[in-house]
Amino acid sequence: MLKTNWIWHHGDWVRFEDAKIHVLTHALHYGTGVFEGIRAYQTPQGPALFRVAEHYQRLLDSARIYMMPHTYTVPQLVSLTQALLKKNDVGSMLQQHGMESVYIRPLLYVGYGTMGLNPGKNPVELMIAAWGWGSYLGDEGVKSGIRCKMSSWARIDSRTLPPLAKCTANYANSILAKQEALSNGFDEAILLNVNGMVAEGPGENIFMIQNGELTTPPPSDGALKGITADTAIWIAQSMGLKVSYRSIIRDELFLADELFFTGTAAEITPIREIDGRVIGSGTAGPITQSIQSRYFELVRGASNERSDWLTVS
Ligand code: PMP
């Protein structure tokens, strides 16, 4: 993690070291925060945010699910984020450190006021921070694939917590799964939902390739509506591949020709093993590799397609 100098916090620019909150902040106690994870990659036009409007729409959707009062709009949030990249001169920062992208973390949360479960009239505050971040699952993982564990934790269910919201509370579930996978010597977890259908990774959507066709679990099975997943679907379809959303059982994953995760942090990461079972050829599959390289072309502005997905700062 390569820190930047300035963070947008509660209506002001504050130095990284000074971006602080009160210990009685509501969100710290009760998980009343919604957030996003966005990347900006170096492109020939400078650092460019990838599908930033879609990310902020999802942030506002998460806030809507949790009935958080605020007045932010997508264009406002996009321009604040452009300003954040400028203020931190992330283009020079990335160049100087030989890095490719910054990760941007907006968080809208219930602040300090009264205690108790009801967020009531506590202020809703916004912070947006950025930092230099490499591959979430490691460069080697992105290249040759990672080893996953089927989690003993089920993905949250919409009868307990809304899986379509990126709410901080939801991530207690993801953390349990991640910790379990790591402490058992794996790189990442795969969670089933409470009905036993494949849902996703702790912070990634999952895709299965069988006979040249892509399948991914639908949101109704607990998968977050991933923006990288949507991008992978667009790429696959533009390559003439069939893509469908349908429920997947665990055994199908074991028999897949190829599997991969998608996520803003995880980018496109192949899965080469689950619980000791080798997936396909045991390395990144050819279709995964093609989708991955097209993805990197898109985010780096190296493609003449979908320039509408890039927002320069
Ligand atoms: N699932 C979960 C639970 C996530 O946290 C994320 C990361 N936002 C994803 C999937 C992937 O979503 P995206 O591609 O939009 O980053």
mmCIF file of C-alpha atoms and ligand atoms in Angstrom:
data_model
loop_
_atom_site.group_PDB
_atom_site.id
_atom_site.type_symbol
_atom_site.label_atom_id
_atom_site.label_comp_id
_atom_site.label_asym_id
_atom_site.label_seq_id
_atom_site.Cartn_x
_atom_site.Cartn_y
_atom_site.Cartn_z
ATOM 1 C CA MET A 1 0.000 0.000 0.000
ATOM 2 C CA LEU A 2 1.530 3.270 -1.150
ATOM 3 C CA LYS A 3 -0.122 6.137 0.646
ATOM 4 C CA THR A 4 -1.109 9.445 -0.909
ATOM 5 C CA ASN A 5 -0.918 12.839 0.809
ATOM 6 C CA TRP A 6 -4.533 14.010 0.834
ATOM 7 C CA ILE A 7 -7.868 12.501 1.795
ATOM 8 C CA TRP A 8 -11.286 14.040 1.247
ATOM 9 C CA HIS A 9 -13.035 13.912 4.596
ATOM 10 C CA HIS A 10 -16.297 15.463 5.634
ATOM 11 C CA GLY A 11 -16.203 18.328 3.165
ATOM 12 C CA ASP A 12 -12.507 19.132 3.323
ATOM 13 C CA TRP A 13 -9.058 18.069 2.195
ATOM 14 C CA VAL A 14 -7.089 16.693 5.108
ATOM 15 C CA ARG A 15 -3.566 15.306 5.290
ATOM 16 C CA PHE A 16 -3.367 11.504 5.313
ATOM 17 C CA GLU A 17 -2.173 11.507 8.944
ATOM 18 C CA ASP A 18 -4.951 13.835 10.075
ATOM 19 C CA ALA A 19 -7.953 11.955 8.640
ATOM 20 C CA LYS A 20 -9.400 10.878 11.981
ATOM 21 C CA ILE A 21 -12.761 10.021 13.504
ATOM 22 C CA HIS A 22 -14.200 9.965 17.020
ATOM 23 C CA VAL A 23 -14.091 6.590 18.806
ATOM 24 C CA LEU A 24 -17.875 6.773 19.261
ATOM 25 C CA THR A 25 -18.475 6.986 15.518
ATOM 26 C CA HIS A 26 -21.663 4.997 14.896
ATOM 27 C CA ALA A 27 -20.214 3.072 11.937
ATOM 28 C CA LEU A 28 -17.270 1.875 13.997
ATOM 29 C CA HIS A 29 -19.635 0.173 16.444
ATOM 30 C CA TYR A 30 -22.496 -0.986 14.260
ATOM 31 C CA GLY A 31 -21.200 -1.326 10.694
ATOM 32 C CA THR A 32 -23.281 1.561 9.357
ATOM 33 C CA GLY A 33 -21.094 2.444 6.401
ATOM 34 C CA VAL A 34 -21.348 1.808 2.676
ATOM 35 C CA PHE A 35 -18.324 1.882 0.451
ATOM 36 C CA GLU A 36 -16.810 1.288 -2.960
ATOM 37 C CA GLY A 37 -13.525 0.143 -4.398
ATOM 38 C CA ILE A 38 -12.501 1.841 -7.634
ATOM 39 C CA ARG A 39 -9.260 1.754 -9.589
ATOM 40 C CA ALA A 40 -7.553 4.353 -11.736
ATOM 41 C CA TYR A 41 -4.880 2.982 -14.075
ATOM 42 C CA GLN A 42 -2.124 4.783 -15.892
ATOM 43 C CA THR A 43 -3.266 5.409 -19.468
ATOM 44 C CA PRO A 44 -1.697 7.382 -22.326
ATOM 45 C CA GLN A 45 -3.969 10.272 -21.206
ATOM 46 C CA GLY A 46 -2.827 10.042 -17.561
ATOM 47 C CA PRO A 47 -4.507 8.217 -14.679
ATOM 48 C CA ALA A 48 -8.052 7.244 -15.642
ATOM 49 C CA LEU A 49 -10.851 6.019 -13.392
ATOM 50 C CA PHE A 50 -12.438 2.836 -14.672
ATOM 51 C CA ARG A 51 -16.266 2.782 -14.805
ATOM 52 C CA VAL A 52 -16.369 5.310 -11.992
ATOM 53 C CA ALA A 53 -20.004 6.351 -12.552
ATOM 54 C CA GLU A 54 -21.166 2.737 -12.174
ATOM 55 C CA HIS A 55 -19.231 2.437 -8.922
ATOM 56 C CA TYR A 56 -20.828 5.576 -7.524
ATOM 57 C CA GLN A 57 -24.270 4.485 -8.641
ATOM 58 C CA ARG A 58 -23.719 1.283 -6.681
ATOM 59 C CA LEU A 59 -22.584 3.340 -3.661
ATOM 60 C CA LEU A 60 -25.819 5.332 -3.812
ATOM 61 C CA ASP A 61 -27.785 2.087 -4.225
ATOM 62 C CA SER A 62 -26.085 0.666 -1.115
ATOM 63 C CA ALA A 63 -26.961 3.864 0.787
ATOM 64 C CA ARG A 64 -30.537 3.563 -0.441
ATOM 65 C CA ILE A 65 -30.841 -0.028 0.794
ATOM 66 C CA TYR A 66 -29.613 1.119 4.216
ATOM 67 C CA MET A 67 -31.769 4.281 4.131
ATOM 68 C CA MET A 68 -28.800 6.561 4.781
ATOM 69 C CA PRO A 69 -29.756 10.205 4.331
ATOM 70 C CA HIS A 70 -27.380 12.241 2.143
ATOM 71 C CA THR A 71 -27.480 14.621 -0.797
ATOM 72 C CA TYR A 72 -24.656 13.304 -2.972
ATOM 73 C CA THR A 73 -25.092 12.690 -6.668
ATOM 74 C CA VAL A 74 -23.020 10.537 -9.019
ATOM 75 C CA PRO A 75 -21.546 13.506 -10.985
ATOM 76 C CA GLN A 76 -20.569 15.232 -7.722
ATOM 77 C CA LEU A 77 -18.812 12.120 -6.428
ATOM 78 C CA VAL A 78 -17.053 11.583 -9.744
ATOM 79 C CA SER A 79 -15.686 15.113 -9.794
ATOM 80 C CA LEU A 80 -14.554 14.881 -6.158
ATOM 81 C CA THR A 81 -12.649 11.731 -7.095
ATOM 82 C CA GLN A 82 -11.078 13.412 -10.119
ATOM 83 C CA ALA A 83 -10.019 16.226 -7.779
ATOM 84 C CA LEU A 84 -8.555 13.677 -5.340
ATOM 85 C CA LEU A 85 -6.361 12.199 -8.072
ATOM 86 C CA LYS A 86 -5.216 15.669 -9.133
ATOM 87 C CA LYS A 87 -4.577 16.868 -5.573
ATOM 88 C CA ASN A 88 -2.396 13.805 -4.941
ATOM 89 C CA ASP A 89 -0.742 14.017 -8.343
ATOM 90 C CA VAL A 90 -1.208 10.274 -8.674
ATOM 91 C CA GLY A 91 0.170 10.243 -12.213
ATOM 92 C CA SER A 92 3.637 11.274 -10.970
ATOM 93 C CA MET A 93 3.311 9.113 -7.886
ATOM 94 C CA LEU A 94 2.606 5.989 -9.918
ATOM 95 C CA GLN A 95 5.365 6.771 -12.366
ATOM 96 C CA GLN A 96 7.871 7.399 -9.600
ATOM 97 C CA HIS A 97 7.121 4.063 -7.933
ATOM 98 C CA GLY A 98 6.726 2.050 -11.121
ATOM 99 C CA MET A 99 3.123 1.258 -10.253
ATOM 100 C CA GLU A 100 0.173 0.829 -12.536
ATOM 101 C CA SER A 101 -2.862 1.851 -10.570
ATOM 102 C CA VAL A 102 -4.309 3.498 -7.518
ATOM 103 C CA TYR A 103 -7.203 2.090 -5.582
ATOM 104 C CA ILE A 104 -9.858 4.543 -4.473
ATOM 105 C CA ARG A 105 -11.975 3.960 -1.411
ATOM 106 C CA PRO A 106 -15.065 6.124 -0.891
ATOM 107 C CA LEU A 107 -16.889 5.463 2.367
ATOM 108 C CA LEU A 108 -20.203 7.012 3.363
ATOM 109 C CA TYR A 109 -20.791 6.369 7.035
ATOM 110 C CA VAL A 110 -22.869 7.298 10.045
ATOM 111 C CA GLY A 111 -20.768 9.521 12.238
ATOM 112 C CA TYR A 112 -20.598 10.513 15.884
ATOM 113 C CA GLY A 113 -23.783 11.639 17.586
ATOM 114 C CA THR A 114 -26.033 9.575 19.768
ATOM 115 C CA MET A 115 -25.241 5.962 20.552
ATOM 116 C CA GLY A 116 -27.623 3.041 20.176
ATOM 117 C CA LEU A 117 -28.666 1.090 17.137
ATOM 118 C CA ASN A 118 -30.857 3.766 15.594
ATOM 119 C CA PRO A 119 -28.588 5.944 13.413
ATOM 120 C CA GLY A 120 -31.213 8.644 14.020
ATOM 121 C CA LYS A 121 -29.965 12.130 13.324
ATOM 122 C CA ASN A 122 -26.266 11.298 13.466
ATOM 123 C CA PRO A 123 -24.368 13.005 10.646
ATOM 124 C CA VAL A 124 -23.682 10.971 7.506
ATOM 125 C CA GLU A 125 -20.089 11.659 6.485
ATOM 126 C CA LEU A 126 -18.115 10.979 3.343
ATOM 127 C CA MET A 127 -14.456 10.193 2.990
ATOM 128 C CA ILE A 128 -12.564 9.349 -0.185
ATOM 129 C CA ALA A 129 -8.994 8.073 0.016
ATOM 130 C CA ALA A 130 -6.622 6.651 -2.579
ATOM 131 C CA TRP A 131 -3.502 4.560 -2.377
ATOM 132 C CA GLY A 132 -1.162 2.792 -4.742
ATOM 133 C CA TRP A 133 -2.101 -0.882 -4.805
ATOM 134 C CA GLY A 134 -0.788 -3.796 -6.821
ATOM 135 C CA SER A 135 -2.634 -7.035 -7.580
ATOM 136 C CA TYR A 136 -4.867 -7.959 -4.636
ATOM 137 C CA LEU A 137 -4.194 -11.680 -5.042
ATOM 138 C CA GLY A 138 -0.548 -11.251 -6.065
ATOM 139 C CA ASP A 139 1.150 -10.941 -9.442
ATOM 140 C CA GLU A 140 1.854 -14.672 -9.540
ATOM 141 C CA GLY A 141 -1.833 -15.370 -8.786
ATOM 142 C CA VAL A 142 -2.951 -13.129 -11.643
ATOM 143 C CA LYS A 143 -0.542 -14.930 -13.964
ATOM 144 C CA SER A 144 -0.806 -18.588 -12.986
ATOM 145 C CA GLY A 145 -3.893 -18.817 -10.796
ATOM 146 C CA ILE A 146 -4.650 -19.148 -7.107
ATOM 147 C CA ARG A 147 -5.637 -21.953 -4.740
ATOM 148 C CA CYS A 148 -9.053 -21.666 -3.127
ATOM 149 C CA LYS A 149 -10.865 -23.198 -0.217
ATOM 150 C CA MET A 150 -14.597 -23.824 -0.162
ATOM 151 C CA SER A 151 -15.542 -21.833 2.911
ATOM 152 C CA SER A 152 -17.301 -23.283 5.921
ATOM 153 C CA TRP A 153 -18.991 -19.859 6.143
ATOM 154 C CA ALA A 154 -22.071 -19.329 3.984
ATOM 155 C CA ARG A 155 -22.426 -16.044 2.090
ATOM 156 C CA ILE A 156 -24.829 -13.607 3.771
ATOM 157 C CA ASP A 157 -28.419 -14.053 2.750
ATOM 158 C CA SER A 158 -30.866 -11.268 1.986
ATOM 159 C CA ARG A 159 -32.959 -12.374 4.968
ATOM 160 C CA THR A 160 -30.060 -11.440 7.257
ATOM 161 C CA LEU A 161 -27.993 -8.779 5.466
ATOM 162 C CA PRO A 162 -28.526 -7.437 1.937
ATOM 163 C CA PRO A 163 -25.815 -9.000 -0.258
ATOM 164 C CA LEU A 164 -26.315 -6.394 -3.005
ATOM 165 C CA ALA A 165 -25.189 -3.581 -0.719
ATOM 166 C CA LYS A 166 -21.509 -2.935 -0.168
ATOM 167 C CA CYS A 167 -22.063 -2.279 3.516
ATOM 168 C CA THR A 168 -19.135 -2.507 5.924
ATOM 169 C CA ALA A 169 -21.177 -4.867 8.128
ATOM 170 C CA ASN A 170 -21.379 -7.397 5.276
ATOM 171 C CA TYR A 171 -17.630 -7.734 5.236
ATOM 172 C CA ALA A 172 -17.494 -9.418 8.649
ATOM 173 C CA ASN A 173 -18.741 -12.431 6.669
ATOM 174 C CA SER A 174 -16.092 -11.981 3.973
ATOM 175 C CA ILE A 175 -13.344 -11.575 6.595
ATOM 176 C CA LEU A 176 -14.277 -14.819 8.338
ATOM 177 C CA ALA A 177 -14.075 -16.662 5.019
ATOM 178 C CA LYS A 178 -10.807 -14.986 4.029
ATOM 179 C CA GLN A 179 -9.154 -15.704 7.390
ATOM 180 C CA GLU A 180 -10.245 -19.326 7.271
ATOM 181 C CA ALA A 181 -8.810 -19.786 3.771
ATOM 182 C CA LEU A 182 -5.497 -18.126 4.640
ATOM 183 C CA SER A 183 -5.042 -19.968 7.922
ATOM 184 C CA ASN A 184 -5.547 -23.242 6.067
ATOM 185 C CA GLY A 185 -2.822 -22.369 3.573
ATOM 186 C CA PHE A 186 -5.047 -21.248 0.684
ATOM 187 C CA ASP A 187 -5.037 -17.946 -1.179
ATOM 188 C CA GLU A 188 -8.750 -17.213 -1.173
ATOM 189 C CA ALA A 189 -12.189 -18.558 -0.221
ATOM 190 C CA ILE A 190 -15.249 -19.463 -2.274
ATOM 191 C CA LEU A 191 -18.552 -19.096 -0.466
ATOM 192 C CA LEU A 192 -21.752 -21.032 -1.058
ATOM 193 C CA ASN A 193 -25.030 -19.367 -0.160
ATOM 194 C CA VAL A 194 -27.329 -20.699 2.562
ATOM 195 C CA ASN A 195 -29.056 -22.877 -0.038
ATOM 196 C CA GLY A 196 -25.767 -24.525 -1.017
ATOM 197 C CA MET A 197 -25.368 -22.742 -4.355
ATOM 198 C CA VAL A 198 -22.081 -21.107 -5.305
ATOM 199 C CA ALA A 199 -22.223 -17.399 -4.467
ATOM 200 C CA GLU A 200 -18.791 -15.743 -4.890
ATOM 201 C CA GLY A 201 -15.448 -15.004 -3.253
ATOM 202 C CA PRO A 202 -15.136 -12.725 -0.194
ATOM 203 C CA GLY A 203 -14.524 -9.769 -2.521
ATOM 204 C CA GLU A 204 -14.789 -11.257 -6.007
ATOM 205 C CA ASN A 205 -17.353 -12.656 -8.417
ATOM 206 C CA ILE A 206 -16.701 -16.103 -9.816
ATOM 207 C CA PHE A 207 -16.927 -17.403 -13.388
ATOM 208 C CA MET A 208 -16.918 -20.974 -14.642
ATOM 209 C CA ILE A 209 -15.975 -21.948 -18.198
ATOM 210 C CA GLN A 210 -17.179 -25.244 -19.602
ATOM 211 C CA ASN A 211 -17.059 -26.132 -23.286
ATOM 212 C CA GLY A 212 -16.268 -22.541 -24.202
ATOM 213 C CA GLU A 213 -19.288 -21.100 -22.363
ATOM 214 C CA LEU A 214 -19.175 -18.833 -19.345
ATOM 215 C CA THR A 215 -21.497 -19.189 -16.377
ATOM 216 C CA THR A 216 -21.693 -17.038 -13.271
ATOM 217 C CA PRO A 217 -24.085 -17.069 -10.291
ATOM 218 C CA PRO A 218 -26.936 -14.529 -10.457
ATOM 219 C CA PRO A 219 -27.416 -11.798 -7.825
ATOM 220 C CA SER A 220 -30.320 -13.869 -6.481
ATOM 221 C CA ASP A 221 -27.729 -16.437 -5.346
ATOM 222 C CA GLY A 222 -25.960 -13.733 -3.327
ATOM 223 C CA ALA A 223 -23.439 -12.457 -5.873
ATOM 224 C CA LEU A 224 -22.692 -8.743 -5.717
ATOM 225 C CA LYS A 225 -23.438 -7.012 -9.027
ATOM 226 C CA GLY A 226 -19.765 -6.743 -9.889
ATOM 227 C CA ILE A 227 -18.573 -4.109 -12.306
ATOM 228 C CA THR A 228 -15.535 -6.196 -13.274
ATOM 229 C CA ALA A 229 -17.891 -9.157 -13.811
ATOM 230 C CA ASP A 230 -19.983 -7.002 -16.139
ATOM 231 C CA THR A 231 -16.801 -5.983 -17.967
ATOM 232 C CA ALA A 232 -15.708 -9.645 -18.282
ATOM 233 C CA ILE A 233 -19.141 -10.488 -19.681
ATOM 234 C CA TRP A 234 -18.866 -7.681 -22.231
ATOM 235 C CA ILE A 235 -15.412 -8.918 -23.264
ATOM 236 C CA ALA A 236 -16.531 -12.559 -23.506
ATOM 237 C CA GLN A 237 -19.582 -11.645 -25.572
ATOM 238 C CA SER A 238 -17.492 -9.472 -27.866
ATOM 239 C CA MET A 239 -15.274 -12.546 -28.382
ATOM 240 C CA GLY A 240 -18.411 -14.430 -29.488
ATOM 241 C CA LEU A 241 -18.661 -16.509 -26.297
ATOM 242 C CA LYS A 242 -21.949 -17.393 -24.682
ATOM 243 C CA VAL A 243 -22.429 -16.120 -21.131
ATOM 244 C CA SER A 244 -25.222 -17.013 -18.757
ATOM 245 C CA TYR A 245 -26.249 -16.299 -15.203
ATOM 246 C CA ARG A 246 -27.453 -19.453 -13.482
ATOM 247 C CA SER A 247 -27.156 -21.270 -10.169
ATOM 248 C CA ILE A 248 -24.025 -23.384 -9.855
ATOM 249 C CA ILE A 249 -23.400 -26.297 -7.504
ATOM 250 C CA ARG A 250 -20.004 -26.892 -5.999
ATOM 251 C CA ASP A 251 -19.305 -30.076 -8.026
ATOM 252 C CA GLU A 252 -19.586 -28.088 -11.259
ATOM 253 C CA LEU A 253 -16.664 -25.951 -10.139
ATOM 254 C CA PHE A 254 -14.533 -29.079 -9.676
ATOM 255 C CA LEU A 255 -15.316 -30.192 -13.243
ATOM 256 C CA ALA A 256 -14.889 -26.786 -14.909
ATOM 257 C CA ASP A 257 -12.399 -26.348 -17.733
ATOM 258 C CA GLU A 258 -11.470 -22.963 -16.292
ATOM 259 C CA LEU A 259 -12.462 -20.799 -13.342
ATOM 260 C CA PHE A 260 -11.665 -17.202 -12.582
ATOM 261 C CA PHE A 261 -12.461 -14.453 -10.115
ATOM 262 C CA THR A 262 -13.306 -10.881 -11.059
ATOM 263 C CA GLY A 263 -13.107 -7.780 -8.894
ATOM 264 C CA THR A 264 -11.798 -4.241 -8.946
ATOM 265 C CA ALA A 265 -9.087 -5.240 -6.468
ATOM 266 C CA ALA A 266 -8.627 -8.810 -7.767
ATOM 267 C CA GLU A 267 -8.912 -7.765 -11.441
ATOM 268 C CA ILE A 268 -9.161 -11.054 -13.411
ATOM 269 C CA THR A 269 -7.515 -13.822 -11.393
ATOM 270 C CA PRO A 270 -7.551 -17.466 -12.521
ATOM 271 C CA ILE A 271 -8.383 -20.203 -9.992
ATOM 272 C CA ARG A 272 -6.170 -23.245 -10.416
ATOM 273 C CA GLU A 273 -7.192 -25.408 -7.473
ATOM 274 C CA ILE A 274 -10.057 -25.872 -5.021
ATOM 275 C CA ASP A 275 -9.539 -27.916 -1.856
ATOM 276 C CA GLY A 276 -6.738 -29.932 -3.455
ATOM 277 C CA ARG A 277 -8.650 -30.581 -6.697
ATOM 278 C CA VAL A 278 -6.869 -29.294 -9.764
ATOM 279 C CA ILE A 279 -9.072 -27.161 -12.008
ATOM 280 C CA GLY A 280 -8.658 -27.769 -15.744
ATOM 281 C CA SER A 281 -4.989 -27.772 -16.660
ATOM 282 C CA GLY A 282 -3.961 -26.450 -13.228
ATOM 283 C CA THR A 283 -2.911 -23.033 -14.478
ATOM 284 C CA ALA A 284 -4.526 -20.030 -16.162
ATOM 285 C CA GLY A 285 -6.809 -21.355 -18.915
ATOM 286 C CA PRO A 286 -6.685 -19.944 -22.465
ATOM 287 C CA ILE A 287 -10.097 -18.232 -22.371
ATOM 288 C CA THR A 288 -9.350 -16.720 -18.964
ATOM 289 C CA GLN A 289 -6.049 -15.441 -20.317
ATOM 290 C CA SER A 290 -7.716 -13.837 -23.341
ATOM 291 C CA ILE A 291 -10.370 -12.149 -21.196
ATOM 292 C CA GLN A 292 -7.690 -11.010 -18.755
ATOM 293 C CA SER A 293 -5.485 -9.451 -21.425
ATOM 294 C CA ARG A 294 -8.457 -7.658 -23.013
ATOM 295 C CA TYR A 295 -9.410 -6.417 -19.549
ATOM 296 C CA PHE A 296 -5.955 -4.963 -18.963
ATOM 297 C CA GLU A 297 -6.049 -3.322 -22.394
ATOM 298 C CA LEU A 298 -9.368 -1.671 -21.558
ATOM 299 C CA VAL A 299 -8.353 -0.359 -18.134
ATOM 300 C CA ARG A 300 -4.977 0.872 -19.410
ATOM 301 C CA GLY A 301 -6.613 2.727 -22.290
ATOM 302 C CA ALA A 302 -4.697 0.530 -24.741
ATOM 303 C CA SER A 303 -7.838 -0.404 -26.636
ATOM 304 C CA ASN A 304 -9.827 1.848 -28.930
ATOM 305 C CA GLU A 305 -13.012 0.317 -27.556
ATOM 306 C CA ARG A 306 -15.094 1.476 -24.583
ATOM 307 C CA SER A 307 -13.243 4.727 -23.992
ATOM 308 C CA ASP A 308 -16.566 5.753 -22.388
ATOM 309 C CA TRP A 309 -15.529 3.566 -19.426
ATOM 310 C CA LEU A 310 -12.482 5.746 -18.728
ATOM 311 C CA THR A 311 -12.592 9.067 -16.892
ATOM 312 C CA VAL A 312 -9.349 10.986 -16.814
ATOM 313 C CA SER A 313 -8.629 13.267 -13.916
HETATM 314 N N1 PMP B 1 -18.207 -9.430 -4.498
HETATM 315 C C1 PMP B 1 -17.903 -8.752 -3.388
HETATM 316 C C2 PMP B 1 -18.430 -9.232 -2.081
HETATM 317 C C3 PMP B 1 -17.083 -7.624 -3.453
HETATM 318 O O1 PMP B 1 -16.759 -6.958 -2.346
HETATM 319 C C4 PMP B 1 -16.590 -7.209 -4.709
HETATM 320 C C5 PMP B 1 -15.691 -6.002 -4.794
HETATM 321 N N2 PMP B 1 -16.427 -4.822 -4.878
HETATM 322 C C6 PMP B 1 -16.946 -7.933 -5.847
HETATM 323 C C7 PMP B 1 -17.761 -9.038 -5.707
HETATM 324 C C8 PMP B 1 -16.484 -7.507 -7.206
HETATM 325 O O2 PMP B 1 -17.123 -6.321 -7.572
HETATM 326 P P1 PMP B 1 -16.428 -5.263 -8.551
HETATM 327 O O3 PMP B 1 -16.007 -6.011 -9.760
HETATM 328 O O4 PMP B 1 -17.485 -4.270 -8.847
HETATM 329 O O5 PMP B 1 -15.281 -4.701 -7.824
#
